[in-house]
Amino acid sequence: MVADTKLYDALGVSPDASDSEIKKAYRKLALQHHPDKQASGSGDATRFQEIQHAWEVLSDPNARADYDAFGEKGAGGGPGGPGGFDEADMFEDFFAEMFGGGGGGFGRGPPPGGAGAGGRPRQKRKTQTPPSEVELPVTLEELYTGCAKHLSVERTRTCGTCSGSGAKPGRQAKACVKCNGQGQTFAMKQMGPYIQRVPMRCNGCEGRGLKVRDQDVCKKCKGARTIKEKKRVDFHLERGLHFGEKIVISGEGDESPDSSAPGDLHIVVRPLPHPTFTLLPPNRPDRPADLSTTLSLTLSESLLGFSRLILIHLDGRGLRVTQPAPGQRGWRVLKSGDEVVVPGEGMWRKGNQGDLLVKIEVAMPDEQWAMGLAEKGSVDVLRGLLPPRRPDLERMAVGEGKETDEVELAEKQERPEEEEQWYHGTGRPYDEDAEGQPGCQQQ
Ligand SMILES: [Zn+2]
Ligand SMILES: [Zn+2]
């Protein structure tokens, strides 16, 4: 005595039917009710799902025994069981596909019916797994000299216990019930006056067409078919690689049982900020990058020249500069904001080297220094030496009939943040099309 006859009824056979009787009944009904026959009127997706599900359970001796003993529960009906062609689910899938869902999409995958009737799993063409990317932060010192590096990467490998089937030894993945092994389901979409069948990737089997039933799942990978694995990858960082440039390590990326070869590992170079040097993007990818730095000079050095070690370069070398004194050949005053170049001291690229751009910053002497002068009574001496003070602005610059007020230069106060928000927080940019011009109109 069986617990439930629903699945036998679905195939129109008796509970004591032989395997070959079940198979025969399934084939006949599946062909008759296949959704692709919809045009001719005999197709029926819901009915087909029932037939498919009944076949899946009754064709597996273990599952059939469970079903006979415990009914639908024992056979692991699970989601997408009989009548699992759930409309709400279907539309959810559809919208996921339309608006940023993974994989699939319109027109991908085989055309309806292309994979043949009757729950044959969709065959995918095997290709290399797409590459995986990992970022490599590098110091400018490392980038300048080039060096041996290593990374510990986590990548997926095909599960060795189940050889990528996702099933326990001796068990197999079965045609997915939800999509009849097609890997895709169909949503009905209103297109103007018509209702169209739109294919989308099956979310029951992630488009594989095959699914391992819960009780058959591989213990090692939990049915994921792959496992995560840590691996130390050694490689050489070539000097002068640009920001975002990739070091390609063949076959060290992720592996997928659906692919013929493991993917490559792309190591993306990301230079770290440096306290002294800034890496400047080159104008052509084959050119070496320039470096830039700031050189702080005293007022005396700025005006009168100097000779000193100014910088320790990224490879540890010292750079000395001799700037001539007034009257000597090549002398010039270096002002704050001036930019000068040290040719050939930038970043490497193969055999070439970019330039080192140097921005000058003149440190003004401070109050302590000026007080020292005052104490020695030398203020007037210095005033006599320095360029003269500026006279008043021309009197004519003051508006007709306007006075000149005495004001002070006070310490600047930080404005509280709320006040800034009050002024900038309207969120409305200036509207160029608006009538009128800012400011008062002059007659
Ligand atoms: Zn496994
Ligand atoms: Zn499926």
Short mmCIF file of C-alpha atoms and ligand atoms in Angstrom, two decimals:
data_model
loop_
_atom_site.label_atom_id
_atom_site.label_comp_id
_atom_site.label_asym_id
_atom_site.label_seq_id
_atom_site.Cartn_x
_atom_site.Cartn_y
_atom_site.Cartn_z
CA MET A 1 0.00 0.00 0.00
CA VAL A 2 1.49 3.32 -1.04
CA ALA A 3 1.03 6.53 0.96
CA ASP A 4 0.01 8.68 -1.99
CA THR A 5 -0.81 8.06 -5.64
CA LYS A 6 -0.68 11.62 -6.97
CA LEU A 7 2.52 11.16 -8.94
CA TYR A 8 1.32 7.89 -10.46
CA ASP A 9 -1.93 9.60 -11.38
CA ALA A 10 0.02 12.38 -13.05
CA LEU A 11 1.54 9.80 -15.41
CA GLY A 12 -1.69 7.83 -15.68
CA VAL A 13 -0.10 4.61 -14.35
CA SER A 14 -0.86 2.36 -11.40
CA PRO A 15 1.36 2.37 -8.27
CA ASP A 16 2.69 -1.06 -9.20
CA ALA A 17 3.70 -0.01 -12.72
CA SER A 18 7.11 -1.24 -13.88
CA ASP A 19 9.99 1.12 -14.63
CA SER A 20 9.47 0.69 -18.36
CA GLU A 21 5.74 1.40 -18.08
CA ILE A 22 6.50 4.60 -16.21
CA LYS A 23 9.06 5.59 -18.79
CA LYS A 24 6.71 4.94 -21.66
CA ALA A 25 3.89 6.91 -20.03
CA TYR A 26 6.22 9.79 -19.25
CA ARG A 27 7.54 10.01 -22.79
CA LYS A 28 4.11 10.04 -24.32
CA LEU A 29 2.72 12.67 -21.95
CA ALA A 30 5.81 14.87 -21.99
CA LEU A 31 5.72 15.03 -25.77
CA GLN A 32 2.02 15.80 -25.75
CA HIS A 33 2.14 18.57 -23.13
CA HIS A 34 5.47 20.14 -23.83
CA PRO A 35 5.17 23.95 -23.48
CA ASP A 36 6.66 24.38 -26.94
CA LYS A 37 3.51 22.81 -28.34
CA GLN A 38 1.54 25.75 -27.09
CA ALA A 39 0.99 27.07 -30.60
CA SER A 40 -0.78 23.86 -31.61
CA GLY A 41 -2.96 24.05 -28.51
CA SER A 42 -1.94 20.88 -26.68
CA GLY A 43 0.94 22.36 -24.65
CA ASP A 44 0.37 23.14 -21.00
CA ALA A 45 3.20 24.36 -18.83
CA THR A 46 1.56 23.45 -15.52
CA ARG A 47 0.58 19.99 -16.65
CA PHE A 48 4.03 19.50 -18.09
CA GLN A 49 5.61 20.43 -14.76
CA GLU A 50 3.53 17.80 -13.02
CA ILE A 51 4.53 15.15 -15.50
CA GLN A 52 8.16 16.18 -15.24
CA HIS A 53 8.12 16.09 -11.48
CA ALA A 54 6.38 12.75 -11.35
CA TRP A 55 9.00 11.32 -13.69
CA GLU A 56 11.86 12.73 -11.70
CA VAL A 57 10.66 11.02 -8.53
CA LEU A 58 9.37 7.76 -9.96
CA SER A 59 12.33 7.12 -12.25
CA ASP A 60 14.72 7.14 -9.30
CA PRO A 61 14.37 3.86 -7.34
CA ASN A 62 15.39 5.51 -4.04
CA ALA A 63 13.09 8.45 -4.47
CA ARG A 64 10.24 6.21 -5.57
CA ALA A 65 10.63 4.03 -2.51
CA ASP A 66 10.62 7.13 -0.29
CA TYR A 67 7.52 8.40 -2.04
CA ASP A 68 5.71 5.10 -1.72
CA ALA A 69 6.49 5.01 1.99
CA PHE A 70 6.01 8.64 3.00
CA GLY A 71 4.27 10.41 0.16
CA GLU A 72 5.32 13.69 -1.35
CA LYS A 73 7.34 14.77 1.71
CA GLY A 74 9.53 11.71 1.58
CA ALA A 75 10.31 12.21 -2.07
CA GLY A 76 11.76 15.64 -1.31
CA GLY A 77 9.25 17.55 -3.39
CA GLY A 78 10.87 20.76 -2.31
CA PRO A 79 10.43 24.09 -3.99
CA GLY A 80 9.13 23.90 -7.48
CA GLY A 81 7.53 20.53 -6.84
CA PRO A 82 4.26 19.64 -8.56
CA GLY A 83 2.67 22.73 -9.97
CA GLY A 84 5.89 24.54 -9.09
CA PHE A 85 5.50 26.79 -12.07
CA ASP A 86 4.53 29.51 -9.67
CA GLU A 87 3.39 32.67 -11.35
CA ALA A 88 4.56 35.13 -8.69
CA ASP A 89 7.96 33.46 -8.68
CA MET A 90 8.05 33.59 -12.43
CA PHE A 91 7.48 37.31 -12.56
CA GLU A 92 9.96 37.96 -9.82
CA ASP A 93 12.52 36.13 -11.94
CA PHE A 94 11.49 38.09 -14.93
CA PHE A 95 12.01 41.44 -13.25
CA ALA A 96 15.31 40.33 -11.79
CA GLU A 97 16.41 39.55 -15.33
CA MET A 98 15.13 42.83 -16.67
CA PHE A 99 16.62 45.07 -14.04
CA GLY A 100 20.10 43.99 -13.20
CA GLY A 101 19.65 40.34 -12.37
CA GLY A 102 22.61 38.10 -13.09
CA GLY A 103 23.22 36.14 -16.26
CA GLY A 104 20.76 35.28 -18.97
CA GLY A 105 18.64 37.94 -20.54
CA PHE A 106 16.75 38.32 -23.73
CA GLY A 107 17.74 36.25 -26.64
CA ARG A 108 20.48 34.38 -24.79
CA GLY A 109 20.43 30.67 -24.35
CA PRO A 110 18.97 28.28 -26.88
CA PRO A 111 15.71 29.14 -28.59
CA PRO A 112 12.64 27.53 -27.04
CA GLY A 113 12.58 23.88 -27.92
CA GLY A 114 16.08 24.07 -29.36
CA ALA A 115 17.43 21.69 -26.74
CA GLY A 116 14.84 19.07 -27.59
CA ALA A 117 11.80 17.95 -25.69
CA GLY A 118 11.73 15.92 -22.54
CA GLY A 119 13.99 17.33 -19.85
CA ARG A 120 17.36 16.77 -21.48
CA PRO A 121 19.80 19.07 -19.68
CA ARG A 122 20.93 22.02 -21.70
CA GLN A 123 24.43 21.55 -23.03
CA LYS A 124 26.70 24.51 -22.54
CA ARG A 125 29.78 25.11 -24.62
CA LYS A 126 32.84 24.80 -22.42
CA THR A 127 35.15 27.76 -22.24
CA GLN A 128 37.80 29.11 -19.93
CA THR A 129 36.48 30.50 -16.65
CA PRO A 130 36.46 34.31 -16.73
CA PRO A 131 39.51 35.86 -15.08
CA SER A 132 39.40 36.93 -11.46
CA GLU A 133 40.92 40.16 -10.29
CA VAL A 134 42.85 40.99 -7.17
CA GLU A 135 44.30 44.34 -6.24
CA LEU A 136 47.96 44.69 -5.42
CA PRO A 137 48.90 47.73 -3.36
CA VAL A 138 52.56 48.57 -4.08
CA THR A 139 54.85 51.22 -2.63
CA LEU A 140 56.54 53.61 -5.03
CA GLU A 141 59.89 52.18 -3.87
CA GLU A 142 58.80 48.71 -5.07
CA LEU A 143 57.49 50.14 -8.31
CA TYR A 144 60.69 52.12 -8.91
CA THR A 145 63.03 49.17 -8.54
CA GLY A 146 60.76 46.23 -9.42
CA CYS A 147 60.79 43.26 -7.07
CA ALA A 148 59.64 39.74 -6.29
CA LYS A 149 56.20 39.71 -4.68
CA HIS A 150 53.72 37.15 -3.49
CA LEU A 151 50.04 37.18 -2.73
CA SER A 152 47.76 34.81 -0.90
CA VAL A 153 44.69 34.46 -3.08
CA GLU A 154 41.45 32.63 -2.46
CA ARG A 155 40.08 31.00 -5.55
CA THR A 156 37.53 28.32 -6.35
CA ARG A 157 38.55 24.86 -7.51
CA THR A 158 36.28 22.09 -8.71
CA CYS A 159 35.28 19.96 -5.71
CA GLY A 160 37.45 16.84 -5.74
CA THR A 161 35.00 14.75 -3.72
CA CYS A 162 32.19 14.99 -6.28
CA SER A 163 34.33 15.94 -9.32
CA GLY A 164 32.16 19.00 -9.71
CA SER A 165 28.81 17.20 -9.89
CA GLY A 166 27.65 18.55 -6.52
CA ALA A 167 26.26 15.10 -5.64
CA LYS A 168 27.35 12.38 -3.19
CA PRO A 169 29.32 9.48 -4.66
CA GLY A 170 26.91 7.23 -6.53
CA ARG A 171 24.27 9.93 -6.80
CA GLN A 172 23.70 12.31 -9.66
CA ALA A 173 22.22 15.65 -10.45
CA LYS A 174 18.78 15.29 -12.01
CA ALA A 175 17.04 17.38 -14.60
CA CYS A 176 15.83 20.50 -12.84
CA VAL A 177 12.12 20.23 -12.15
CA LYS A 178 11.45 23.89 -12.37
CA CYS A 179 12.71 24.29 -15.94
CA ASN A 180 12.37 20.69 -17.21
CA GLY A 181 16.11 20.61 -17.53
CA GLN A 182 16.06 23.41 -20.05
CA GLY A 183 17.93 25.85 -17.84
CA GLN A 184 15.40 28.49 -18.61
CA THR A 185 11.84 29.31 -17.77
CA PHE A 186 9.43 31.60 -19.52
CA ALA A 187 7.60 34.65 -18.34
CA MET A 188 4.53 36.08 -20.00
CA LYS A 189 5.07 39.70 -20.81
CA GLN A 190 2.57 42.19 -22.08
CA MET A 191 4.04 43.91 -25.15
CA GLY A 192 1.42 46.39 -26.30
CA PRO A 193 -1.63 44.36 -27.30
CA TYR A 194 0.28 41.05 -27.29
CA ILE A 195 1.38 38.72 -24.56
CA GLN A 196 4.80 37.34 -25.29
CA ARG A 197 6.75 34.44 -23.84
CA VAL A 198 10.07 35.75 -22.67
CA PRO A 199 12.85 33.28 -21.80
CA MET A 200 14.90 33.77 -18.66
CA ARG A 201 17.48 31.86 -16.72
CA CYS A 202 16.01 29.29 -14.35
CA ASN A 203 16.63 30.29 -10.74
CA GLY A 204 16.10 26.73 -9.54
CA CYS A 205 19.28 25.46 -11.17
CA GLU A 206 21.07 28.71 -12.10
CA GLY A 207 20.56 27.87 -15.75
CA ARG A 208 22.36 24.51 -15.60
CA GLY A 209 19.24 22.46 -16.24
CA LEU A 210 20.53 20.04 -13.59
CA LYS A 211 19.88 20.04 -9.90
CA VAL A 212 21.08 17.83 -7.09
CA ARG A 213 18.32 16.87 -4.71
CA ASP A 214 18.80 17.81 -1.07
CA GLN A 215 19.47 14.29 0.15
CA ASP A 216 22.03 13.66 -2.59
CA VAL A 217 24.14 16.77 -2.01
CA CYS A 218 27.93 16.32 -1.76
CA LYS A 219 29.04 16.76 1.86
CA LYS A 220 32.30 18.48 0.99
CA CYS A 221 31.02 21.32 -1.23
CA LYS A 222 27.38 21.28 -0.02
CA GLY A 223 26.29 21.05 -3.64
CA ALA A 224 28.18 24.18 -4.70
CA ARG A 225 30.37 21.95 -6.99
CA THR A 226 33.40 24.03 -6.13
CA ILE A 227 35.37 24.71 -2.97
CA LYS A 228 37.36 27.75 -1.89
CA GLU A 229 41.08 27.27 -1.73
CA LYS A 230 43.92 29.51 -0.54
CA LYS A 231 47.01 29.65 -2.67
CA ARG A 232 50.26 31.57 -2.44
CA VAL A 233 51.09 33.08 -5.81
CA ASP A 234 54.66 34.25 -6.47
CA PHE A 235 55.36 36.71 -9.24
CA HIS A 236 57.69 39.48 -10.33
CA LEU A 237 56.55 43.09 -10.12
CA GLU A 238 58.07 44.74 -13.17
CA ARG A 239 59.30 48.24 -12.44
CA GLY A 240 57.19 51.16 -13.61
CA LEU A 241 53.86 49.41 -14.17
CA HIS A 242 51.11 51.98 -14.36
CA PHE A 243 48.16 52.41 -12.05
CA GLY A 244 45.55 49.76 -12.91
CA GLU A 245 47.88 47.76 -15.12
CA LYS A 246 47.44 43.99 -14.82
CA ILE A 247 49.91 41.24 -14.16
CA VAL A 248 48.35 38.13 -15.70
CA ILE A 249 49.03 34.80 -13.97
CA SER A 250 47.80 32.04 -16.22
CA GLY A 251 45.35 29.53 -14.75
CA GLU A 252 45.57 30.76 -11.14
CA GLY A 253 42.07 32.28 -11.11
CA ASP A 254 38.81 30.54 -10.33
CA GLU A 255 37.97 27.11 -11.66
CA SER A 256 34.46 26.06 -12.59
CA PRO A 257 33.19 22.59 -13.51
CA ASP A 258 31.34 24.23 -16.41
CA SER A 259 34.56 25.46 -17.98
CA SER A 260 37.30 23.68 -19.84
CA ALA A 261 40.14 25.50 -18.07
CA PRO A 262 40.64 27.53 -14.91
CA GLY A 263 40.54 31.28 -15.36
CA ASP A 264 43.57 33.56 -15.23
CA LEU A 265 44.40 35.66 -12.21
CA HIS A 266 44.68 39.36 -12.94
CA ILE A 267 46.76 41.23 -10.39
CA VAL A 268 45.88 44.90 -10.67
CA VAL A 269 48.65 47.28 -9.64
CA ARG A 270 47.60 50.04 -7.28
CA PRO A 271 50.46 52.32 -6.21
CA LEU A 272 50.16 53.55 -2.64
CA PRO A 273 50.44 57.20 -1.67
CA HIS A 274 53.98 58.24 -0.76
CA PRO A 275 54.99 60.95 1.72
CA THR A 276 57.52 62.54 -0.66
CA PHE A 277 56.68 61.59 -4.23
CA THR A 278 53.50 61.66 -6.29
CA LEU A 279 53.13 59.48 -9.35
CA LEU A 280 51.77 61.43 -12.33
CA PRO A 281 49.81 59.60 -15.03
CA PRO A 282 51.74 59.58 -18.33
CA ASN A 283 50.06 60.91 -21.45
CA ARG A 284 50.70 57.64 -23.28
CA PRO A 285 50.52 54.13 -21.85
CA ASP A 286 53.94 53.22 -23.23
CA ARG A 287 55.63 56.25 -21.66
CA PRO A 288 57.18 56.20 -18.21
CA ALA A 289 55.32 58.15 -15.56
CA ASP A 290 56.71 61.38 -14.18
CA LEU A 291 57.12 61.88 -10.46
CA SER A 292 56.51 65.08 -8.61
CA THR A 293 57.73 66.37 -5.29
CA THR A 294 57.87 69.60 -3.31
CA LEU A 295 61.11 71.34 -2.40
CA SER A 296 61.02 73.71 0.54
CA LEU A 297 63.60 76.52 0.36
CA THR A 298 64.43 79.22 2.87
CA LEU A 299 64.11 82.83 1.80
CA SER A 300 67.89 83.01 1.58
CA GLU A 301 68.08 79.91 -0.66
CA SER A 302 65.29 81.20 -2.82
CA LEU A 303 67.06 84.53 -3.41
CA LEU A 304 70.74 83.73 -3.13
CA GLY A 305 71.14 80.15 -4.33
CA PHE A 306 72.31 77.05 -2.45
CA SER A 307 74.13 73.77 -2.80
CA ARG A 308 72.78 70.87 -0.81
CA LEU A 309 71.40 67.36 -0.74
CA ILE A 310 67.75 68.02 -1.39
CA LEU A 311 66.13 64.59 -1.69
CA ILE A 312 66.51 60.86 -1.10
CA HIS A 313 65.17 59.09 -4.20
CA LEU A 314 62.98 55.96 -4.22
CA ASP A 315 66.01 53.69 -4.69
CA GLY A 316 67.85 55.30 -1.75
CA ARG A 317 70.16 57.55 -3.83
CA GLY A 318 70.71 61.12 -2.69
CA LEU A 319 70.04 63.99 -5.10
CA ARG A 320 72.17 67.11 -4.69
CA VAL A 321 71.39 70.45 -6.33
CA THR A 322 73.67 73.47 -6.71
CA GLN A 323 71.72 76.61 -7.48
CA PRO A 324 73.98 79.55 -8.44
CA ALA A 325 74.22 82.81 -6.49
CA PRO A 326 73.14 86.20 -7.93
CA GLY A 327 75.38 87.25 -10.75
CA GLN A 328 76.60 83.70 -11.43
CA ARG A 329 75.68 81.93 -14.61
CA GLY A 330 72.21 80.30 -14.52
CA TRP A 331 71.09 82.15 -11.37
CA ARG A 332 67.39 82.85 -10.86
CA VAL A 333 65.09 83.56 -7.93
CA LEU A 334 62.98 80.47 -7.12
CA LYS A 335 59.56 81.65 -5.93
CA SER A 336 56.82 79.77 -4.11
CA GLY A 337 54.73 77.92 -6.69
CA ASP A 338 57.51 77.77 -9.32
CA GLU A 339 57.79 74.41 -11.05
CA VAL A 340 61.13 73.08 -12.23
CA VAL A 341 62.17 69.75 -13.72
CA VAL A 342 64.91 67.26 -12.96
CA PRO A 343 65.10 65.38 -16.28
CA GLY A 344 65.30 61.61 -16.18
CA GLU A 345 64.61 61.15 -12.46
CA GLY A 346 60.96 60.09 -12.78
CA MET A 347 59.48 56.57 -12.76
CA TRP A 348 60.96 53.82 -14.89
CA ARG A 349 59.23 52.14 -17.82
CA LYS A 350 61.32 49.39 -19.36
CA GLY A 351 64.58 51.17 -20.22
CA ASN A 352 63.19 54.71 -20.04
CA GLN A 353 62.75 57.04 -17.14
CA GLY A 354 60.30 59.90 -16.76
CA ASP A 355 61.09 63.29 -15.27
CA LEU A 356 60.95 64.54 -11.72
CA LEU A 357 58.83 67.66 -11.41
CA VAL A 358 59.78 69.83 -8.45
CA LYS A 359 57.41 72.37 -7.01
CA ILE A 360 59.12 75.14 -5.08
CA GLU A 361 57.84 76.28 -1.73
CA VAL A 362 59.58 79.17 -0.03
CA ALA A 363 59.33 79.07 3.74
CA MET A 364 59.00 82.63 5.01
CA PRO A 365 61.01 83.45 8.13
CA ASP A 366 58.83 83.40 11.25
CA GLU A 367 58.10 85.83 14.14
CA GLN A 368 60.93 84.43 16.25
CA TRP A 369 63.45 85.34 13.58
CA ALA A 370 61.99 88.85 13.16
CA MET A 371 62.00 89.34 16.97
CA GLY A 372 65.65 88.33 17.05
CA LEU A 373 66.37 91.11 14.57
CA ALA A 374 64.38 93.62 16.63
CA GLU A 375 66.33 92.67 19.77
CA LYS A 376 69.60 93.30 17.93
CA GLY A 377 68.23 96.64 16.65
CA SER A 378 68.61 95.40 13.07
CA VAL A 379 65.07 95.95 11.83
CA ASP A 380 65.91 99.16 10.00
CA VAL A 381 69.01 97.53 8.49
CA LEU A 382 66.84 94.77 7.04
CA ARG A 383 64.21 97.23 5.88
CA GLY A 384 66.92 99.07 4.04
CA LEU A 385 68.02 95.86 2.36
CA LEU A 386 64.60 94.50 1.40
CA PRO A 387 62.55 95.77 -1.52
CA PRO A 388 60.69 98.97 -0.48
CA ARG A 389 57.15 98.95 0.92
CA ARG A 390 54.26 99.72 -1.41
CA PRO A 391 52.61 103.14 -1.38
CA ASP A 392 48.83 103.70 -0.85
CA LEU A 393 46.45 102.71 -3.60
CA GLU A 394 45.83 105.66 -5.86
CA ARG A 395 43.42 108.14 -4.29
CA MET A 396 41.28 108.04 -7.41
CA ALA A 397 40.43 104.40 -6.68
CA VAL A 398 38.25 105.44 -3.75
CA GLY A 399 34.69 106.15 -4.96
CA GLU A 400 33.57 109.72 -5.43
CA GLY A 401 32.30 111.11 -2.14
CA LYS A 402 33.39 107.90 -0.28
CA GLU A 403 35.62 107.85 2.77
CA THR A 404 38.47 105.60 3.75
CA ASP A 405 37.84 103.57 6.96
CA GLU A 406 40.51 102.29 9.29
CA VAL A 407 40.19 98.46 9.64
CA GLU A 408 42.30 95.69 11.19
CA LEU A 409 43.59 92.34 9.87
CA ALA A 410 42.32 89.93 12.51
CA GLU A 411 42.89 86.19 12.82
CA LYS A 412 40.52 84.25 10.56
CA GLN A 413 37.87 82.23 12.49
CA GLU A 414 36.69 78.86 11.20
CA ARG A 415 33.07 79.08 10.14
CA PRO A 416 30.82 76.55 11.93
CA GLU A 417 29.69 73.82 9.58
CA GLU A 418 25.96 74.50 10.00
CA GLU A 419 26.43 77.96 8.60
CA GLU A 420 28.11 76.58 5.50
CA GLN A 421 25.16 74.25 5.05
CA TRP A 422 22.71 77.06 5.39
CA TYR A 423 24.34 78.82 2.49
CA HIS A 424 25.09 75.86 0.20
CA GLY A 425 22.39 73.49 1.30
CA THR A 426 19.56 74.53 -1.02
CA GLY A 427 20.68 71.85 -3.46
CA ARG A 428 19.62 74.04 -6.33
CA PRO A 429 22.33 74.93 -8.84
CA TYR A 430 22.34 78.37 -10.36
CA ASP A 431 19.79 78.40 -13.17
CA GLU A 432 21.22 80.02 -16.26
CA ASP A 433 17.85 80.27 -17.95
CA ALA A 434 16.36 82.23 -15.07
CA GLU A 435 15.37 85.79 -15.80
CA GLY A 436 17.74 88.53 -14.80
CA GLN A 437 21.43 88.64 -13.95
CA PRO A 438 23.09 88.44 -10.57
CA GLY A 439 24.07 91.78 -9.08
CA CYS A 440 22.59 95.22 -9.61
CA GLN A 441 22.10 96.58 -13.08
CA GLN A 442 24.15 99.72 -13.68
CA GLN A 443 22.41 102.50 -15.56
ZN ZN B 1 31.45 18.27 -3.98
ZN ZN B 2 16.15 24.82 -13.71
#
